[in-house]
mmCIF file of C-alpha atoms in Angstrom:
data_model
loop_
_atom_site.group_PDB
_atom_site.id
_atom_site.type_symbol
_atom_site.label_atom_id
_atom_site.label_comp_id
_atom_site.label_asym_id
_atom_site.label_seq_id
_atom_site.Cartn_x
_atom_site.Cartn_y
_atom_site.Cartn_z
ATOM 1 C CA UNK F 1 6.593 28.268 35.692
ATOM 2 C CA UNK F 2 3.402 27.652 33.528
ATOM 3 C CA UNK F 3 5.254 28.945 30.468
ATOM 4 C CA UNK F 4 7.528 25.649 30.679
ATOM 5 C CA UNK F 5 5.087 23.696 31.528
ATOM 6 C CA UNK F 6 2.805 24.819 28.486
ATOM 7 C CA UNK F 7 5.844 24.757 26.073
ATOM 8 C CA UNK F 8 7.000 21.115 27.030
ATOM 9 C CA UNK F 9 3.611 20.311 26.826
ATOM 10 C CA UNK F 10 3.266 21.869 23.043
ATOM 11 C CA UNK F 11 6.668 20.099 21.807
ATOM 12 C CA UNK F 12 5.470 16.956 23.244
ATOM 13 C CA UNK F 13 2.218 17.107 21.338
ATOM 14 C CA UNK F 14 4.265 18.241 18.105
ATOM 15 C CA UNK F 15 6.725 15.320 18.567
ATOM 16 C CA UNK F 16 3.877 12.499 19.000
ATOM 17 C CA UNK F 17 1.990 14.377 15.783
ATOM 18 C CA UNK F 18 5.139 14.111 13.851
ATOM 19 C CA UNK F 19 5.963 10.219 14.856
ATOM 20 C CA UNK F 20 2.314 9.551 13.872
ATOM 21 C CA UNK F 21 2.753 11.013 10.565
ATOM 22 C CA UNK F 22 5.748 9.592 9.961
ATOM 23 C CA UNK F 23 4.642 6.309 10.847
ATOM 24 C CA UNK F 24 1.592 6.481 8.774
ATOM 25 C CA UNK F 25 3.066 7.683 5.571
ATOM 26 C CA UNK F 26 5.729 4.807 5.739
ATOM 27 C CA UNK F 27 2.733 2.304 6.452
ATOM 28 C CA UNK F 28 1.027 4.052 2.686
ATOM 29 C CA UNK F 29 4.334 3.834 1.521
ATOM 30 C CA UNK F 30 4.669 -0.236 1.977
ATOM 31 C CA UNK F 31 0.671 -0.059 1.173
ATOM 32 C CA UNK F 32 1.733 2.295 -2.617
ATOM 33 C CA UNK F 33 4.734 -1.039 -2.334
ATOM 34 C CA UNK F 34 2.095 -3.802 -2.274
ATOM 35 C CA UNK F 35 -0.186 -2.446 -4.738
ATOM 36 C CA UNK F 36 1.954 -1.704 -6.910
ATOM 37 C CA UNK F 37 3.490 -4.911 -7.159
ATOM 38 C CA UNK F 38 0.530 -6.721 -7.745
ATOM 39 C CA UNK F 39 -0.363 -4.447 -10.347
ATOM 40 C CA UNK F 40 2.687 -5.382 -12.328
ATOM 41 C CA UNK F 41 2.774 -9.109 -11.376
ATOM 42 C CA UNK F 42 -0.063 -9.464 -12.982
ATOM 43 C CA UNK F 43 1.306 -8.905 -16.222
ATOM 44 C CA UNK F 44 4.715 -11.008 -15.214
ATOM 45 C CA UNK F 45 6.580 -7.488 -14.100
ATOM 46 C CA UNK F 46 8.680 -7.419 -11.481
ATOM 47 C CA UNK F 47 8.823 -3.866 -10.593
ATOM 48 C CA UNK F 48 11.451 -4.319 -7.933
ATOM 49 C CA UNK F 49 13.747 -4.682 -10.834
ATOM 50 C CA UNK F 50 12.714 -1.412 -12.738
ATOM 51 C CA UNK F 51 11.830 1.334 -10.226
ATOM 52 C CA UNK F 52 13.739 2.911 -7.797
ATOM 53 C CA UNK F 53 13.117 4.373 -4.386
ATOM 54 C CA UNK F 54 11.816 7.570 -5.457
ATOM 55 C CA UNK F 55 9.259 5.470 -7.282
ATOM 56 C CA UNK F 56 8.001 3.953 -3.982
ATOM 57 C CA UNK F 57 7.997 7.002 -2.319
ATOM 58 C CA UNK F 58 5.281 8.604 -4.440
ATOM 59 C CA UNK F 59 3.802 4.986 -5.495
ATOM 60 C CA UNK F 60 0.416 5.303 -2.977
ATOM 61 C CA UNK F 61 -0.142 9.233 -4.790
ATOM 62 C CA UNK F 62 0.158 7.842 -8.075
ATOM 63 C CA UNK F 63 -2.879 6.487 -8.050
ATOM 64 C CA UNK F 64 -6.486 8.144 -5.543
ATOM 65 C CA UNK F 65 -7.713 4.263 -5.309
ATOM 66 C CA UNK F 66 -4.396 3.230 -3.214
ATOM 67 C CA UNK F 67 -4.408 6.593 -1.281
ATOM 68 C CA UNK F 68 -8.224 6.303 -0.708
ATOM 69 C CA UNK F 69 -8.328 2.383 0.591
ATOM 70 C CA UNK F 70 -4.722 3.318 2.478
ATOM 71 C CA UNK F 71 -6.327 6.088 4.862
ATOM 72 C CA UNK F 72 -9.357 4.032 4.979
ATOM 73 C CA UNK F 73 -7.570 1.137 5.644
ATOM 74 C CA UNK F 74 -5.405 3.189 8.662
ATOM 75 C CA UNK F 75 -8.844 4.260 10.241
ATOM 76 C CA UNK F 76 -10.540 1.285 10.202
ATOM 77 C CA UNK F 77 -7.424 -0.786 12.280
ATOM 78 C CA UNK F 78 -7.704 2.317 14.481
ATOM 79 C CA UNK F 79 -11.471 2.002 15.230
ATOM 80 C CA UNK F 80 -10.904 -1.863 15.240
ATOM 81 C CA UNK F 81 -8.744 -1.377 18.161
ATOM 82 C CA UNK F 82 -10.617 0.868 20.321
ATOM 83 C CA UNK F 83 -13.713 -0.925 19.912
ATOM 84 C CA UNK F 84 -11.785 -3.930 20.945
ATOM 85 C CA UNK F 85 -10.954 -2.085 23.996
ATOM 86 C CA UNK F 86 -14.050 -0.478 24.751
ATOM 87 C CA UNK F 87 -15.950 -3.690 24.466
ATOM 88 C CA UNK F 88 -13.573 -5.282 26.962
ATOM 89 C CA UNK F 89 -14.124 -2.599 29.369
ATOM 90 C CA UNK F 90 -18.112 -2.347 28.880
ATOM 91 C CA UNK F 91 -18.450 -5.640 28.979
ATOM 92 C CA UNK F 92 -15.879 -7.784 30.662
ATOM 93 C CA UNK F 93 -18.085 -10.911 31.473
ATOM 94 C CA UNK F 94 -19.327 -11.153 27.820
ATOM 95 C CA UNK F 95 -16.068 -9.897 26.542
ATOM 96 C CA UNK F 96 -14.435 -13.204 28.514
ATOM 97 C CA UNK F 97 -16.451 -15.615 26.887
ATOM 98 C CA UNK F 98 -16.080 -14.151 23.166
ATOM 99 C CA UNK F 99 -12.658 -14.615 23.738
ATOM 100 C CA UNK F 100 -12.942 -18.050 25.696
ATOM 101 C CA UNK F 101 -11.083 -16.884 28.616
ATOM 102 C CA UNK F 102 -7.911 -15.904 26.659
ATOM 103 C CA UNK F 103 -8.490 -11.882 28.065
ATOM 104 C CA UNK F 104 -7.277 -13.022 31.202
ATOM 105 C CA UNK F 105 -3.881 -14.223 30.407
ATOM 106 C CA UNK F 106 -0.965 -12.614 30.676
ATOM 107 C CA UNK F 107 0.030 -12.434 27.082
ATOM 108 C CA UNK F 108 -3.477 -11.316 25.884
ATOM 109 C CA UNK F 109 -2.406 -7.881 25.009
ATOM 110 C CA UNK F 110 0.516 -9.133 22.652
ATOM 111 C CA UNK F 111 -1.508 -11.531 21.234
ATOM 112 C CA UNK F 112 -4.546 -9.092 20.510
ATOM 113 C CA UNK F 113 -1.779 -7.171 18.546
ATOM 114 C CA UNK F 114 -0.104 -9.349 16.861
ATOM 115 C CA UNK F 115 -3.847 -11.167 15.751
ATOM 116 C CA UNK F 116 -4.130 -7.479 14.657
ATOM 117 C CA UNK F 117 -1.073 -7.285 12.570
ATOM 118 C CA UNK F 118 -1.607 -10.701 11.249
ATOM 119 C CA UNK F 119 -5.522 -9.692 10.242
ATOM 120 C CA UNK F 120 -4.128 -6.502 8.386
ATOM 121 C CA UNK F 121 -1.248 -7.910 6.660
ATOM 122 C CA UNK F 122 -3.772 -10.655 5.570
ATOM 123 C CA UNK F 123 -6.432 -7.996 4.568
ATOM 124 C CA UNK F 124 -3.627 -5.756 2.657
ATOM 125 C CA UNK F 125 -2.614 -8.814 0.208
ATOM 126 C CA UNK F 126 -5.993 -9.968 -0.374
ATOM 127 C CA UNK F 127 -7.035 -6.122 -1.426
ATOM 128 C CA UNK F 128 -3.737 -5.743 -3.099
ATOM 129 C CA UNK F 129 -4.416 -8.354 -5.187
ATOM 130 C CA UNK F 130 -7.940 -7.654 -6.277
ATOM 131 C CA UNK F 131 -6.512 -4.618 -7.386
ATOM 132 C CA UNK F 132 -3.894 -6.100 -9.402
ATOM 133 C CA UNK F 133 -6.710 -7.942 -11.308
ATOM 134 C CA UNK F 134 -9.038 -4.959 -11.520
ATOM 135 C CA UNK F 135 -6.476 -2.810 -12.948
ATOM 136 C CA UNK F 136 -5.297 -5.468 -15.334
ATOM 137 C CA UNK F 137 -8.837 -5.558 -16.824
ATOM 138 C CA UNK F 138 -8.901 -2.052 -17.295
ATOM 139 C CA UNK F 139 -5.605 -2.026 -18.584
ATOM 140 C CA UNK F 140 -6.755 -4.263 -21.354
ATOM 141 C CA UNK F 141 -9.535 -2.418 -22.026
ATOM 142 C CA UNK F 142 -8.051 1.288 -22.270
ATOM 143 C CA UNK F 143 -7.009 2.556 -25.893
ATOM 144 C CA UNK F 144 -3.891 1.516 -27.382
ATOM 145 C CA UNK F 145 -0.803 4.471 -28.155
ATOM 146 C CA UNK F 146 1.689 4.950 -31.034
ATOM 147 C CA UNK F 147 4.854 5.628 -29.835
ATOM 148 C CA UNK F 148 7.290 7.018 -31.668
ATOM 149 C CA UNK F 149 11.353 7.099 -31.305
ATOM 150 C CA UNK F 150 13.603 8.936 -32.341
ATOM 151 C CA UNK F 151 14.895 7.107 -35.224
ATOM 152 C CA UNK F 152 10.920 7.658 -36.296
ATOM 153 C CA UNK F 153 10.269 4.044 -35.613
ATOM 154 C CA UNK F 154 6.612 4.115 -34.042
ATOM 155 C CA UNK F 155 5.020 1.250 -32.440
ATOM 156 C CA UNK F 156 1.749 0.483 -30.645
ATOM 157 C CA UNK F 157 0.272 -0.581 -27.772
ATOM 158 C CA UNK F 158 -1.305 0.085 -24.353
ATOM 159 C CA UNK F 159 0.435 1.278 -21.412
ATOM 160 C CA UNK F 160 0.673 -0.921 -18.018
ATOM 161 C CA UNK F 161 2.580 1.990 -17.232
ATOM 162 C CA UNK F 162 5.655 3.524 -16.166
ATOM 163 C CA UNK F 163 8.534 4.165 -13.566
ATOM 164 C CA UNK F 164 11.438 7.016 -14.255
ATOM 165 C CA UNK F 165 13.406 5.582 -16.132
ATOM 166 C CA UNK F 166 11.129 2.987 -18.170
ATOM 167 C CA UNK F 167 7.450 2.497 -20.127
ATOM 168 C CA UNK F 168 5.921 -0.687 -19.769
ATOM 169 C CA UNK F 169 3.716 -1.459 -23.139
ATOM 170 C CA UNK F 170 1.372 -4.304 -24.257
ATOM 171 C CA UNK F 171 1.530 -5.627 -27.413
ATOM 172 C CA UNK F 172 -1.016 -7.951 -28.100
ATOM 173 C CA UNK F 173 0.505 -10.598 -25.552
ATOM 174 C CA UNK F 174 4.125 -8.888 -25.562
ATOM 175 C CA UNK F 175 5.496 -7.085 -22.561
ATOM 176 C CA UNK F 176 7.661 -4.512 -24.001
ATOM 177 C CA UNK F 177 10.084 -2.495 -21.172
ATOM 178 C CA UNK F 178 11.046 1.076 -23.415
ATOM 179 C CA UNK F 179 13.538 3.029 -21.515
ATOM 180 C CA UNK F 180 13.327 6.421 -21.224
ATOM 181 C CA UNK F 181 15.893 8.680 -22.571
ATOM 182 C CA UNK F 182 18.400 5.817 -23.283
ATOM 183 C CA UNK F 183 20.174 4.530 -26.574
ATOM 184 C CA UNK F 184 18.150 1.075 -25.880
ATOM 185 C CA UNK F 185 14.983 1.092 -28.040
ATOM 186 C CA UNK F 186 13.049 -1.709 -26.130
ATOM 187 C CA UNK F 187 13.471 -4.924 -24.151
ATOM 188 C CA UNK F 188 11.083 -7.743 -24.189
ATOM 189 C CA UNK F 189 10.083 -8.954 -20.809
ATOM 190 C CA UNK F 190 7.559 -11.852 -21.749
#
């Protein structure tokens, strides 16, 4: 009888672990998504139109600084929320008045999550974006390359950087798209 009741107990605790994972590396994923957006929009890329899924899938571990801020980021809404809690527990009367009365209502609880989602969402596009702009400067700032096809052709530049199937390159004010492994040499983007 306890054996069951141990061994449900175990495959319910596996089951949660593995929804939670799941849930939080497809919340990095659309985190990698964001960041790596802005990081091309910045120089007039769409990447949309030049990666493909497998891109996004490994877009937050391409770079530490998006893995970094995305597992602080996941934390921090965590603690956010159980303090939130706790604080209403602790201290209901206070806890009434900081939120003008609006604990007692019925839809509080939706509302404290959705302010929650709304907050993060807000928080994510703001940090993506500073990060777009960081990483532009130091884009402009790293070393330029000579790159060489195979016709012996080189050209140079410095790399935004790359998908699969395609290396983005700077060229003074030129956004070159060079695909890789195709007869196309280059396509100008702006």
């Amino acid at each position: 009888m306890k054996e069951g009741i141990i061994k449900d107990a175990y495959e319910l605790i596996i089951k949660e672990i593995q929804t939670i994972i799941t849930i939080a590396y497809l919340f990095i994923v659309a985190i990698g998504m964001l960041f790596t957006y802005q990081k091309y929009s910045q120089f007039g890329i769409n990447i949309f139109d030049y990666a493909d899924v497998f891109d996004f899938l490994i877009a937050p571990f391409s770079d530490f600084k998006i893995v970094f801020f995305s597992i602080i980021t996941i934390g921090l809404i965590a603690i956010l929320i159980k303090i939130d809690i706790i604080l209403e527990k602790k201290f209901p009367k206070t806890y009434s008045k900081l939120s003008f009365g609006w604990n007692k209502k019925k839809s509080f609880n939706n509302t404290r999550y959705y302010s929650f989602v709304i907050l993060t969402i807000s928080y994510l596009y703001l940090a993506a974006n500073n990060y777009g702009k960081h990483t532009m400067k130091l884009i402009k700032k790293s070393a330029p390359i000579t790159l060489k096809y195979s016709d012996n052709e080189t050209v140079k530049g410095i790399v935004i950087g790359k998908t699969q199937g395609i290396l983005f390159l700077l060229q003074d004010e030129k956004i070159k798209a060079i695909p890789i492994g195709s007869i196309v040499k280059e396509f100008e983007i702006k």
